Amino acid sequence: MSTAADGVGADTGLWALHDALFTLNGTFLARALVGLSLGGLRTGLVHSWHSAWGLVSAALMFGSAVLTPWVVDRLGPLGLLGLAGWLMWVVWIVVYGIVLLRAEPGLPTGR
């Protein structure tokens, strides 16, 4: 909760741990994006641009996760890979949610 009593190094360590775990979480989010994008495309639930958007987002997040040691250790543009992928995921999930809300139950989804 509060690292003030533990000295200055404790909060720095907690932020580094937070950054590493948050960046590595992009691996699992990227896997979900790939699966849902390809599944939605194959069933005709989403358009091809939506699926491509999800795959690009997954690639950015996975790239950021692979580069975690450099992203956490150094300030620079590598950290923006994960941010761009995450922002793309936000757009992707909102659009996917709208598609799912508009889908008629029991009707074929082929476009």
mmCIF file of N, CA, C and O in Angstrom:
data_model
loop_
_atom_site.group_PDB
_atom_site.id
_atom_site.type_symbol
_atom_site.label_atom_id
_atom_site.label_comp_id
_atom_site.label_asym_id
_atom_site.label_seq_id
_atom_site.Cartn_x
_atom_site.Cartn_y
_atom_site.Cartn_z
ATOM 1 N N MET A 1 0.823 -1.180 0.000
ATOM 2 C CA MET A 1 0.000 0.000 0.000
ATOM 3 C C MET A 1 0.869 1.245 0.000
ATOM 4 O O MET A 1 0.811 2.014 -0.925
ATOM 5 N N SER A 2 1.670 1.424 1.041
ATOM 6 C CA SER A 2 2.530 2.593 1.106
ATOM 7 C C SER A 2 3.969 2.116 1.228
ATOM 8 O O SER A 2 4.293 1.310 2.089
ATOM 9 N N THR A 3 4.804 2.609 0.338
ATOM 10 C CA THR A 3 6.206 2.207 0.383
ATOM 11 C C THR A 3 7.092 3.283 0.982
ATOM 12 O O THR A 3 8.300 3.171 0.949
ATOM 13 N N ALA A 4 6.502 4.331 1.542
ATOM 14 C CA ALA A 4 7.288 5.438 2.096
ATOM 15 C C ALA A 4 8.178 4.967 3.241
ATOM 16 O O ALA A 4 9.298 5.434 3.385
ATOM 17 N N ALA A 5 7.697 4.038 4.046
ATOM 18 C CA ALA A 5 8.483 3.577 5.190
ATOM 19 C C ALA A 5 9.635 2.674 4.756
ATOM 20 O O ALA A 5 10.583 2.480 5.501
ATOM 21 N N ASP A 6 9.546 2.114 3.552
ATOM 22 C CA ASP A 6 10.569 1.187 3.076
ATOM 23 C C ASP A 6 11.697 1.874 2.325
ATOM 24 O O ASP A 6 12.625 1.225 1.875
ATOM 25 N N GLY A 7 11.617 3.131 2.141
ATOM 26 C CA GLY A 7 12.674 3.848 1.438
ATOM 27 C C GLY A 7 12.289 4.139 -0.005
ATOM 28 O O GLY A 7 11.263 3.716 -0.510
ATOM 29 N N VAL A 8 13.146 4.872 -0.672
ATOM 30 C CA VAL A 8 12.878 5.321 -2.037
ATOM 31 C C VAL A 8 12.943 4.161 -3.030
ATOM 32 O O VAL A 8 12.210 4.125 -4.007
ATOM 33 N N GLY A 9 13.810 3.203 -2.791
ATOM 34 C CA GLY A 9 13.991 2.100 -3.732
ATOM 35 C C GLY A 9 12.788 1.181 -3.844
ATOM 36 O O GLY A 9 12.607 0.516 -4.852
ATOM 37 N N ALA A 10 11.962 1.127 -2.801
ATOM 38 C CA ALA A 10 10.832 0.202 -2.816
ATOM 39 C C ALA A 10 9.792 0.603 -3.860
ATOM 40 O O ALA A 10 9.291 -0.250 -4.597
ATOM 41 N N ASP A 11 9.475 1.882 -3.949
ATOM 42 C CA ASP A 11 8.470 2.279 -4.935
ATOM 43 C C ASP A 11 9.006 2.154 -6.354
ATOM 44 O O ASP A 11 8.270 1.828 -7.278
ATOM 45 N N THR A 12 10.294 2.361 -6.537
ATOM 46 C CA THR A 12 10.902 2.179 -7.853
ATOM 47 C C THR A 12 10.809 0.713 -8.268
ATOM 48 O O THR A 12 10.505 0.393 -9.413
ATOM 49 N N GLY A 13 11.068 -0.179 -7.321
ATOM 50 C CA GLY A 13 10.962 -1.608 -7.592
ATOM 51 C C GLY A 13 9.544 -2.040 -7.911
ATOM 52 O O GLY A 13 9.313 -2.859 -8.796
ATOM 53 N N LEU A 14 8.588 -1.475 -7.174
ATOM 54 C CA LEU A 14 7.187 -1.818 -7.447
ATOM 55 C C LEU A 14 6.743 -1.323 -8.817
ATOM 56 O O LEU A 14 6.011 -2.011 -9.525
ATOM 57 N N TRP A 15 7.191 -0.140 -9.212
ATOM 58 C CA TRP A 15 6.837 0.367 -10.545
ATOM 59 C C TRP A 15 7.466 -0.490 -11.628
ATOM 60 O O TRP A 15 6.853 -0.751 -12.670
ATOM 61 N N ALA A 16 8.690 -0.934 -11.422
ATOM 62 C CA ALA A 16 9.346 -1.805 -12.401
ATOM 63 C C ALA A 16 8.602 -3.132 -12.525
ATOM 64 O O ALA A 16 8.396 -3.638 -13.631
ATOM 65 N N LEU A 17 8.177 -3.686 -11.392
ATOM 66 C CA LEU A 17 7.398 -4.920 -11.423
ATOM 67 C C LEU A 17 6.063 -4.698 -12.131
ATOM 68 O O LEU A 17 5.639 -5.520 -12.953
ATOM 69 N N HIS A 18 5.416 -3.596 -11.831
ATOM 70 C CA HIS A 18 4.149 -3.262 -12.486
ATOM 71 C C HIS A 18 4.332 -3.154 -13.992
ATOM 72 O O HIS A 18 3.559 -3.701 -14.777
ATOM 73 N N ASP A 19 5.361 -2.430 -14.415
ATOM 74 C CA ASP A 19 5.614 -2.260 -15.843
ATOM 75 C C ASP A 19 5.890 -3.590 -16.529
ATOM 76 O O ASP A 19 5.380 -3.857 -17.624
ATOM 77 N N ALA A 20 6.678 -4.441 -15.890
ATOM 78 C CA ALA A 20 6.999 -5.736 -16.486
ATOM 79 C C ALA A 20 5.761 -6.616 -16.606
ATOM 80 O O ALA A 20 5.521 -7.222 -17.660
ATOM 81 N N LEU A 21 4.967 -6.690 -15.554
ATOM 82 C CA LEU A 21 3.766 -7.536 -15.602
ATOM 83 C C LEU A 21 2.740 -6.997 -16.581
ATOM 84 O O LEU A 21 2.093 -7.759 -17.312
ATOM 85 N N PHE A 22 2.568 -5.694 -16.631
ATOM 86 C CA PHE A 22 1.609 -5.089 -17.551
ATOM 87 C C PHE A 22 2.040 -5.314 -18.995
ATOM 88 O O PHE A 22 1.219 -5.604 -19.865
ATOM 89 N N THR A 23 3.337 -5.209 -19.259
ATOM 90 C CA THR A 23 3.841 -5.424 -20.608
ATOM 91 C C THR A 23 3.726 -6.887 -21.007
ATOM 92 O O THR A 23 3.312 -7.207 -22.127
ATOM 93 N N LEU A 24 4.050 -7.803 -20.113
ATOM 94 C CA LEU A 24 3.946 -9.225 -20.425
ATOM 95 C C LEU A 24 2.497 -9.673 -20.584
ATOM 96 O O LEU A 24 2.225 -10.650 -21.274
ATOM 97 N N ASN A 25 1.566 -8.974 -19.968
ATOM 98 C CA ASN A 25 0.154 -9.291 -20.136
ATOM 99 C C ASN A 25 -0.274 -9.111 -21.593
ATOM 100 O O ASN A 25 -1.243 -9.716 -22.040
ATOM 101 N N GLY A 26 0.460 -8.300 -22.334
ATOM 102 C CA GLY A 26 0.164 -8.111 -23.749
ATOM 103 C C GLY A 26 0.259 -9.403 -24.541
ATOM 104 O O GLY A 26 -0.413 -9.564 -25.562
ATOM 105 N N THR A 27 1.072 -10.370 -24.086
ATOM 106 C CA THR A 27 1.173 -11.663 -24.764
ATOM 107 C C THR A 27 -0.169 -12.371 -24.761
ATOM 108 O O THR A 27 -0.625 -12.871 -25.796
ATOM 109 N N PHE A 28 -0.814 -12.406 -23.637
ATOM 110 C CA PHE A 28 -2.080 -13.127 -23.526
ATOM 111 C C PHE A 28 -3.211 -12.368 -24.208
ATOM 112 O O PHE A 28 -4.102 -12.959 -24.808
ATOM 113 N N LEU A 29 -3.164 -11.063 -24.137
ATOM 114 C CA LEU A 29 -4.152 -10.251 -24.838
ATOM 115 C C LEU A 29 -3.976 -10.400 -26.344
ATOM 116 O O LEU A 29 -4.963 -10.458 -27.090
ATOM 117 N N ALA A 30 -2.742 -10.502 -26.803
ATOM 118 C CA ALA A 30 -2.480 -10.706 -28.232
ATOM 119 C C ALA A 30 -3.023 -12.053 -28.699
ATOM 120 O O ALA A 30 -3.602 -12.155 -29.788
ATOM 121 N N ARG A 31 -2.879 -13.080 -27.892
ATOM 122 C CA ARG A 31 -3.421 -14.398 -28.261
ATOM 123 C C ARG A 31 -4.940 -14.345 -28.376
ATOM 124 O O ARG A 31 -5.514 -14.919 -29.296
ATOM 125 N N ALA A 32 -5.588 -13.666 -27.453
ATOM 126 C CA ALA A 32 -7.039 -13.539 -27.516
ATOM 127 C C ALA A 32 -7.461 -12.740 -28.747
ATOM 128 O O ALA A 32 -8.448 -13.079 -29.418
ATOM 129 N N LEU A 33 -6.731 -11.687 -29.065
ATOM 130 C CA LEU A 33 -7.032 -10.879 -30.244
ATOM 131 C C LEU A 33 -6.922 -11.694 -31.521
ATOM 132 O O LEU A 33 -7.779 -11.592 -32.412
ATOM 133 N N VAL A 34 -5.889 -12.493 -31.635
ATOM 134 C CA VAL A 34 -5.707 -13.319 -32.833
ATOM 135 C C VAL A 34 -6.855 -14.310 -32.960
ATOM 136 O O VAL A 34 -7.471 -14.448 -34.026
ATOM 137 N N GLY A 35 -7.173 -14.994 -31.889
ATOM 138 C CA GLY A 35 -8.239 -15.987 -31.930
ATOM 139 C C GLY A 35 -9.599 -15.392 -32.253
ATOM 140 O O GLY A 35 -10.336 -15.905 -33.105
ATOM 141 N N LEU A 36 -9.946 -14.309 -31.586
ATOM 142 C CA LEU A 36 -11.255 -13.702 -31.809
ATOM 143 C C LEU A 36 -11.346 -13.004 -33.164
ATOM 144 O O LEU A 36 -12.407 -12.989 -33.786
ATOM 145 N N SER A 37 -10.239 -12.442 -33.634
ATOM 146 C CA SER A 37 -10.249 -11.795 -34.942
ATOM 147 C C SER A 37 -10.408 -12.820 -36.055
ATOM 148 O O SER A 37 -11.227 -12.644 -36.963
ATOM 149 N N LEU A 38 -9.633 -13.900 -35.991
ATOM 150 C CA LEU A 38 -9.738 -14.928 -37.021
ATOM 151 C C LEU A 38 -11.055 -15.677 -36.933
ATOM 152 O O LEU A 38 -11.670 -15.999 -37.961
ATOM 153 N N GLY A 39 -11.514 -15.966 -35.724
ATOM 154 C CA GLY A 39 -12.802 -16.632 -35.558
ATOM 155 C C GLY A 39 -13.960 -15.785 -36.066
ATOM 156 O O GLY A 39 -14.862 -16.282 -36.738
ATOM 157 N N GLY A 40 -13.934 -14.489 -35.743
ATOM 158 C CA GLY A 40 -14.976 -13.589 -36.220
ATOM 159 C C GLY A 40 -14.962 -13.453 -37.727
ATOM 160 O O GLY A 40 -16.011 -13.371 -38.372
ATOM 161 N N LEU A 41 -13.781 -13.449 -38.325
ATOM 162 C CA LEU A 41 -13.671 -13.345 -39.779
ATOM 163 C C LEU A 41 -14.170 -14.612 -40.459
ATOM 164 O O LEU A 41 -14.924 -14.549 -41.437
ATOM 165 N N ARG A 42 -13.793 -15.763 -39.941
ATOM 166 C CA ARG A 42 -14.203 -17.040 -40.546
ATOM 167 C C ARG A 42 -15.702 -17.276 -40.438
ATOM 168 O O ARG A 42 -16.292 -17.904 -41.309
ATOM 169 N N THR A 43 -16.324 -16.815 -39.384
ATOM 170 C CA THR A 43 -17.770 -17.003 -39.237
ATOM 171 C C THR A 43 -18.562 -15.888 -39.895
ATOM 172 O O THR A 43 -19.785 -15.960 -39.960
ATOM 173 N N GLY A 44 -17.881 -14.852 -40.379
ATOM 174 C CA GLY A 44 -18.565 -13.743 -41.025
ATOM 175 C C GLY A 44 -19.149 -12.746 -40.040
ATOM 176 O O GLY A 44 -19.950 -11.900 -40.413
ATOM 177 N N LEU A 45 -18.742 -12.828 -38.792
ATOM 178 C CA LEU A 45 -19.269 -11.926 -37.775
ATOM 179 C C LEU A 45 -18.679 -10.531 -37.913
ATOM 180 O O LEU A 45 -19.375 -9.538 -37.696
ATOM 181 N N VAL A 46 -17.416 -10.440 -38.287
ATOM 182 C CA VAL A 46 -16.757 -9.140 -38.419
ATOM 183 C C VAL A 46 -16.258 -8.959 -39.848
ATOM 184 O O VAL A 46 -16.059 -9.916 -40.582
ATOM 185 N N HIS A 47 -16.048 -7.713 -40.221
ATOM 186 C CA HIS A 47 -15.507 -7.394 -41.535
ATOM 187 C C HIS A 47 -14.005 -7.673 -41.568
ATOM 188 O O HIS A 47 -13.357 -7.783 -40.523
ATOM 189 N N SER A 48 -13.464 -7.728 -42.762
ATOM 190 C CA SER A 48 -12.034 -8.022 -42.903
ATOM 191 C C SER A 48 -11.167 -6.902 -42.307
ATOM 192 O O SER A 48 -10.109 -7.176 -41.743
ATOM 193 N N TRP A 49 -11.610 -5.634 -42.400
ATOM 194 C CA TRP A 49 -10.821 -4.545 -41.823
ATOM 195 C C TRP A 49 -10.759 -4.671 -40.305
ATOM 196 O O TRP A 49 -9.732 -4.365 -39.699
ATOM 197 N N HIS A 50 -11.845 -5.142 -39.706
ATOM 198 C CA HIS A 50 -11.892 -5.284 -38.253
ATOM 199 C C HIS A 50 -10.948 -6.396 -37.803
ATOM 200 O O HIS A 50 -10.235 -6.259 -36.800
ATOM 201 N N SER A 51 -10.944 -7.468 -38.562
ATOM 202 C CA SER A 51 -10.040 -8.566 -38.250
ATOM 203 C C SER A 51 -8.578 -8.136 -38.427
ATOM 204 O O SER A 51 -7.725 -8.445 -37.596
ATOM 205 N N ALA A 52 -8.303 -7.413 -39.508
ATOM 206 C CA ALA A 52 -6.933 -6.925 -39.741
ATOM 207 C C ALA A 52 -6.506 -5.961 -38.642
ATOM 208 O O ALA A 52 -5.351 -5.991 -38.197
ATOM 209 N N TRP A 53 -7.429 -5.108 -38.197
ATOM 210 C CA TRP A 53 -7.145 -4.169 -37.105
ATOM 211 C C TRP A 53 -6.732 -4.946 -35.854
ATOM 212 O O TRP A 53 -5.770 -4.582 -35.168
ATOM 213 N N GLY A 54 -7.456 -6.018 -35.545
ATOM 214 C CA GLY A 54 -7.137 -6.838 -34.381
ATOM 215 C C GLY A 54 -5.794 -7.538 -34.512
ATOM 216 O O GLY A 54 -5.040 -7.655 -33.541
ATOM 217 N N LEU A 55 -5.465 -7.998 -35.721
ATOM 218 C CA LEU A 55 -4.186 -8.676 -35.922
ATOM 219 C C LEU A 55 -3.012 -7.711 -35.813
ATOM 220 O O LEU A 55 -1.964 -8.059 -35.259
ATOM 221 N N VAL A 56 -3.169 -6.494 -36.306
ATOM 222 C CA VAL A 56 -2.110 -5.488 -36.163
ATOM 223 C C VAL A 56 -1.937 -5.117 -34.691
ATOM 224 O O VAL A 56 -0.814 -5.006 -34.182
ATOM 225 N N SER A 57 -3.049 -4.969 -33.998
ATOM 226 C CA SER A 57 -2.989 -4.670 -32.562
ATOM 227 C C SER A 57 -2.282 -5.797 -31.812
ATOM 228 O O SER A 57 -1.448 -5.548 -30.936
ATOM 229 N N ALA A 58 -2.606 -7.041 -32.163
ATOM 230 C CA ALA A 58 -1.963 -8.193 -31.523
ATOM 231 C C ALA A 58 -0.464 -8.204 -31.802
ATOM 232 O O ALA A 58 0.337 -8.488 -30.907
ATOM 233 N N ALA A 59 -0.077 -7.881 -33.027
ATOM 234 C CA ALA A 59 1.346 -7.862 -33.372
ATOM 235 C C ALA A 59 2.090 -6.792 -32.570
ATOM 236 O O ALA A 59 3.208 -7.028 -32.091
ATOM 237 N N LEU A 60 1.468 -5.625 -32.409
ATOM 238 C CA LEU A 60 2.107 -4.561 -31.632
ATOM 239 C C LEU A 60 2.251 -4.949 -30.168
ATOM 240 O O LEU A 60 3.302 -4.722 -29.546
ATOM 241 N N MET A 61 1.202 -5.544 -29.602
ATOM 242 C CA MET A 61 1.271 -5.947 -28.193
ATOM 243 C C MET A 61 2.264 -7.076 -27.980
ATOM 244 O O MET A 61 3.003 -7.078 -26.994
ATOM 245 N N PHE A 62 2.279 -8.030 -28.904
ATOM 246 C CA PHE A 62 3.225 -9.133 -28.767
ATOM 247 C C PHE A 62 4.653 -8.628 -28.936
ATOM 248 O O PHE A 62 5.566 -9.049 -28.217
ATOM 249 N N GLY A 63 4.852 -7.712 -29.876
ATOM 250 C CA GLY A 63 6.178 -7.123 -30.053
ATOM 251 C C GLY A 63 6.639 -6.398 -28.809
ATOM 252 O O GLY A 63 7.806 -6.491 -28.410
ATOM 253 N N SER A 64 5.742 -5.683 -28.178
ATOM 254 C CA SER A 64 6.077 -4.993 -26.934
ATOM 255 C C SER A 64 6.404 -5.991 -25.830
ATOM 256 O O SER A 64 7.317 -5.767 -25.033
ATOM 257 N N ALA A 65 5.660 -7.095 -25.777
ATOM 258 C CA ALA A 65 5.917 -8.101 -24.747
ATOM 259 C C ALA A 65 7.261 -8.786 -24.962
ATOM 260 O O ALA A 65 7.980 -9.074 -24.003
ATOM 261 N N VAL A 66 7.613 -9.042 -26.205
ATOM 262 C CA VAL A 66 8.898 -9.670 -26.494
ATOM 263 C C VAL A 66 10.052 -8.731 -26.129
ATOM 264 O O VAL A 66 11.106 -9.173 -25.679
ATOM 265 N N LEU A 67 9.827 -7.448 -26.304
ATOM 266 C CA LEU A 67 10.858 -6.458 -26.023
ATOM 267 C C LEU A 67 10.788 -5.920 -24.590
ATOM 268 O O LEU A 67 11.358 -4.861 -24.297
ATOM 269 N N THR A 68 10.126 -6.634 -23.700
ATOM 270 C CA THR A 68 9.917 -6.168 -22.326
ATOM 271 C C THR A 68 11.198 -5.718 -21.627
ATOM 272 O O THR A 68 11.203 -4.658 -20.994
ATOM 273 N N PRO A 69 12.299 -6.461 -21.696
ATOM 274 C CA PRO A 69 13.500 -5.984 -20.992
ATOM 275 C C PRO A 69 13.956 -4.603 -21.450
ATOM 276 O O PRO A 69 14.383 -3.787 -20.638
ATOM 277 N N TRP A 70 13.857 -4.332 -22.745
ATOM 278 C CA TRP A 70 14.284 -3.029 -23.251
ATOM 279 C C TRP A 70 13.248 -1.956 -22.962
ATOM 280 O O TRP A 70 13.585 -0.813 -22.741
ATOM 281 N N VAL A 71 11.965 -2.341 -22.969
ATOM 282 C CA VAL A 71 10.903 -1.374 -22.686
ATOM 283 C C VAL A 71 10.982 -0.916 -21.237
ATOM 284 O O VAL A 71 10.835 0.266 -20.932
ATOM 285 N N VAL A 72 11.229 -1.841 -20.318
ATOM 286 C CA VAL A 72 11.262 -1.510 -18.893
ATOM 287 C C VAL A 72 12.556 -0.785 -18.526
ATOM 288 O O VAL A 72 12.545 0.157 -17.735
ATOM 289 N N ASP A 73 13.681 -1.193 -19.108
ATOM 290 C CA ASP A 73 14.978 -0.612 -18.739
ATOM 291 C C ASP A 73 15.217 0.790 -19.277
ATOM 292 O O ASP A 73 15.836 1.603 -18.618
ATOM 293 N N ARG A 74 14.731 1.051 -20.480
ATOM 294 C CA ARG A 74 15.074 2.318 -21.119
ATOM 295 C C ARG A 74 13.835 3.115 -21.478
ATOM 296 O O ARG A 74 12.829 2.556 -21.880
ATOM 297 N N LEU A 75 13.948 4.400 -21.359
ATOM 298 C CA LEU A 75 12.904 5.278 -21.876
ATOM 299 C C LEU A 75 13.136 5.409 -23.379
ATOM 300 O O LEU A 75 14.257 5.501 -23.841
ATOM 301 N N GLY A 76 12.062 5.411 -24.124
ATOM 302 C CA GLY A 76 12.218 5.550 -25.563
ATOM 303 C C GLY A 76 10.960 5.130 -26.294
ATOM 304 O O GLY A 76 9.920 4.846 -25.683
ATOM 305 N N PRO A 77 11.077 5.049 -27.590
ATOM 306 C CA PRO A 77 9.896 4.777 -28.411
ATOM 307 C C PRO A 77 9.392 3.337 -28.336
ATOM 308 O O PRO A 77 8.277 3.065 -28.778
ATOM 309 N N LEU A 78 10.181 2.407 -27.793
ATOM 310 C CA LEU A 78 9.721 1.021 -27.732
ATOM 311 C C LEU A 78 8.479 0.874 -26.852
ATOM 312 O O LEU A 78 7.638 0.023 -27.105
ATOM 313 N N GLY A 79 8.356 1.683 -25.834
ATOM 314 C CA GLY A 79 7.183 1.630 -24.970
ATOM 315 C C GLY A 79 5.907 2.039 -25.692
ATOM 316 O O GLY A 79 4.808 1.652 -25.302
ATOM 317 N N LEU A 80 6.065 2.788 -26.756
ATOM 318 C CA LEU A 80 4.891 3.216 -27.521
ATOM 319 C C LEU A 80 4.282 2.089 -28.347
ATOM 320 O O LEU A 80 3.129 2.182 -28.754
ATOM 321 N N LEU A 81 5.046 1.022 -28.590
ATOM 322 C CA LEU A 81 4.484 -0.131 -29.294
ATOM 323 C C LEU A 81 3.297 -0.700 -28.526
ATOM 324 O O LEU A 81 2.230 -0.940 -29.078
ATOM 325 N N GLY A 82 3.516 -0.932 -27.248
ATOM 326 C CA GLY A 82 2.446 -1.469 -26.410
ATOM 327 C C GLY A 82 1.288 -0.507 -26.261
ATOM 328 O O GLY A 82 0.132 -0.910 -26.263
ATOM 329 N N LEU A 83 1.596 0.776 -26.147
ATOM 330 C CA LEU A 83 0.537 1.770 -26.028
ATOM 331 C C LEU A 83 -0.311 1.821 -27.291
ATOM 332 O O LEU A 83 -1.541 1.822 -27.225
ATOM 333 N N ALA A 84 0.340 1.821 -28.444
ATOM 334 C CA ALA A 84 -0.404 1.839 -29.710
ATOM 335 C C ALA A 84 -1.241 0.577 -29.855
ATOM 336 O O ALA A 84 -2.408 0.634 -30.263
ATOM 337 N N GLY A 85 -0.662 -0.571 -29.514
ATOM 338 C CA GLY A 85 -1.415 -1.827 -29.573
ATOM 339 C C GLY A 85 -2.593 -1.832 -28.625
ATOM 340 O O GLY A 85 -3.687 -2.304 -28.955
ATOM 341 N N TRP A 86 -2.400 -1.282 -27.430
ATOM 342 C CA TRP A 86 -3.474 -1.249 -26.449
ATOM 343 C C TRP A 86 -4.602 -0.315 -26.898
ATOM 344 O O TRP A 86 -5.778 -0.647 -26.759
ATOM 345 N N LEU A 87 -4.245 0.850 -27.438
ATOM 346 C CA LEU A 87 -5.275 1.775 -27.929
ATOM 347 C C LEU A 87 -6.041 1.170 -29.105
ATOM 348 O O LEU A 87 -7.260 1.350 -29.215
ATOM 349 N N MET A 88 -5.332 0.453 -29.967
ATOM 350 C CA MET A 88 -6.012 -0.231 -31.067
ATOM 351 C C MET A 88 -6.945 -1.310 -30.527
ATOM 352 O O MET A 88 -8.029 -1.533 -31.060
ATOM 353 N N TRP A 89 -6.521 -1.999 -29.457
ATOM 354 C CA TRP A 89 -7.369 -3.014 -28.848
ATOM 355 C C TRP A 89 -8.648 -2.391 -28.288
ATOM 356 O O TRP A 89 -9.721 -2.992 -28.396
ATOM 357 N N VAL A 90 -8.542 -1.213 -27.703
ATOM 358 C CA VAL A 90 -9.732 -0.548 -27.162
ATOM 359 C C VAL A 90 -10.749 -0.297 -28.278
ATOM 360 O O VAL A 90 -11.943 -0.581 -28.117
ATOM 361 N N VAL A 91 -10.278 0.206 -29.407
ATOM 362 C CA VAL A 91 -11.180 0.433 -30.545
ATOM 363 C C VAL A 91 -11.747 -0.897 -31.021
ATOM 364 O O VAL A 91 -12.953 -1.027 -31.277
ATOM 365 N N TRP A 92 -10.895 -1.918 -31.126
ATOM 366 C CA TRP A 92 -11.314 -3.242 -31.594
ATOM 367 C C TRP A 92 -12.397 -3.831 -30.691
ATOM 368 O O TRP A 92 -13.387 -4.347 -31.179
ATOM 369 N N ILE A 93 -12.209 -3.753 -29.388
ATOM 370 C CA ILE A 93 -13.167 -4.362 -28.457
ATOM 371 C C ILE A 93 -14.495 -3.620 -28.455
ATOM 372 O O ILE A 93 -15.555 -4.230 -28.332
ATOM 373 N N VAL A 94 -14.464 -2.293 -28.604
ATOM 374 C CA VAL A 94 -15.709 -1.528 -28.666
ATOM 375 C C VAL A 94 -16.493 -1.901 -29.923
ATOM 376 O O VAL A 94 -17.700 -2.155 -29.872
ATOM 377 N N VAL A 95 -15.799 -1.962 -31.061
ATOM 378 C CA VAL A 95 -16.473 -2.327 -32.310
ATOM 379 C C VAL A 95 -16.984 -3.761 -32.242
ATOM 380 O O VAL A 95 -18.102 -4.058 -32.676
ATOM 381 N N TYR A 96 -16.208 -4.675 -31.686
ATOM 382 C CA TYR A 96 -16.632 -6.068 -31.554
ATOM 383 C C TYR A 96 -17.863 -6.161 -30.655
ATOM 384 O O TYR A 96 -18.793 -6.921 -30.925
ATOM 385 N N GLY A 97 -17.876 -5.392 -29.589
ATOM 386 C CA GLY A 97 -19.042 -5.379 -28.705
ATOM 387 C C GLY A 97 -20.289 -4.886 -29.416
ATOM 388 O O GLY A 97 -21.385 -5.440 -29.239
ATOM 389 N N ILE A 98 -20.157 -3.851 -30.223
ATOM 390 C CA ILE A 98 -21.299 -3.344 -30.984
ATOM 391 C C ILE A 98 -21.788 -4.395 -31.968
ATOM 392 O O ILE A 98 -23.003 -4.607 -32.124
ATOM 393 N N VAL A 99 -20.848 -5.079 -32.620
ATOM 394 C CA VAL A 99 -21.227 -6.149 -33.556
ATOM 395 C C VAL A 99 -21.994 -7.239 -32.828
ATOM 396 O O VAL A 99 -23.022 -7.729 -33.318
ATOM 397 N N LEU A 100 -21.524 -7.620 -31.661
ATOM 398 C CA LEU A 100 -22.206 -8.676 -30.904
ATOM 399 C C LEU A 100 -23.574 -8.223 -30.401
ATOM 400 O O LEU A 100 -24.516 -9.022 -30.355
ATOM 401 N N LEU A 101 -23.709 -6.965 -30.027
ATOM 402 C CA LEU A 101 -25.005 -6.471 -29.576
ATOM 403 C C LEU A 101 -26.018 -6.410 -30.713
ATOM 404 O O LEU A 101 -27.213 -6.623 -30.500
ATOM 405 N N ARG A 102 -25.550 -6.126 -31.908
ATOM 406 C CA ARG A 102 -26.451 -6.028 -33.063
ATOM 407 C C ARG A 102 -26.791 -7.378 -33.672
ATOM 408 O O ARG A 102 -27.726 -7.473 -34.457
ATOM 409 N N ALA A 103 -26.023 -8.411 -33.357
ATOM 410 C CA ALA A 103 -26.253 -9.736 -33.945
ATOM 411 C C ALA A 103 -27.598 -10.295 -33.480
ATOM 412 O O ALA A 103 -27.955 -10.203 -32.308
ATOM 413 N N GLU A 104 -28.323 -10.861 -34.418
ATOM 414 C CA GLU A 104 -29.611 -11.492 -34.105
ATOM 415 C C GLU A 104 -29.369 -12.927 -33.670
ATOM 416 O O GLU A 104 -28.743 -13.705 -34.402
ATOM 417 N N PRO A 105 -29.887 -13.325 -32.507
ATOM 418 C CA PRO A 105 -29.699 -14.704 -32.058
ATOM 419 C C PRO A 105 -30.415 -15.679 -33.007
ATOM 420 O O PRO A 105 -31.534 -15.448 -33.433
ATOM 421 N N GLY A 106 -29.722 -16.748 -33.352
ATOM 422 C CA GLY A 106 -30.318 -17.785 -34.165
ATOM 423 C C GLY A 106 -30.222 -17.539 -35.663
ATOM 424 O O GLY A 106 -30.537 -18.422 -36.443
ATOM 425 N N LEU A 107 -29.779 -16.368 -36.084
ATOM 426 C CA LEU A 107 -29.637 -16.084 -37.514
ATOM 427 C C LEU A 107 -28.196 -16.314 -37.930
ATOM 428 O O LEU A 107 -27.268 -16.078 -37.166
ATOM 429 N N PRO A 108 -27.989 -16.771 -39.184
ATOM 430 C CA PRO A 108 -26.613 -16.940 -39.652
ATOM 431 C C PRO A 108 -25.872 -15.600 -39.695
ATOM 432 O O PRO A 108 -26.472 -14.573 -39.958
ATOM 433 N N THR A 109 -24.580 -15.649 -39.418
ATOM 434 C CA THR A 109 -23.813 -14.409 -39.334
ATOM 435 C C THR A 109 -23.018 -14.117 -40.591
ATOM 436 O O THR A 109 -22.314 -13.141 -40.645
ATOM 437 N N GLY A 110 -23.087 -14.980 -41.604
ATOM 438 C CA GLY A 110 -22.302 -14.783 -42.818
ATOM 439 C C GLY A 110 -22.618 -13.471 -43.483
ATOM 440 O O GLY A 110 -23.772 -13.074 -43.598
ATOM 441 N N ARG A 111 -21.602 -12.776 -43.924
ATOM 442 C CA ARG A 111 -21.776 -11.481 -44.566
ATOM 443 C C ARG A 111 -21.782 -11.650 -46.059
ATOM 444 O O ARG A 111 -21.050 -12.197 -46.691
#
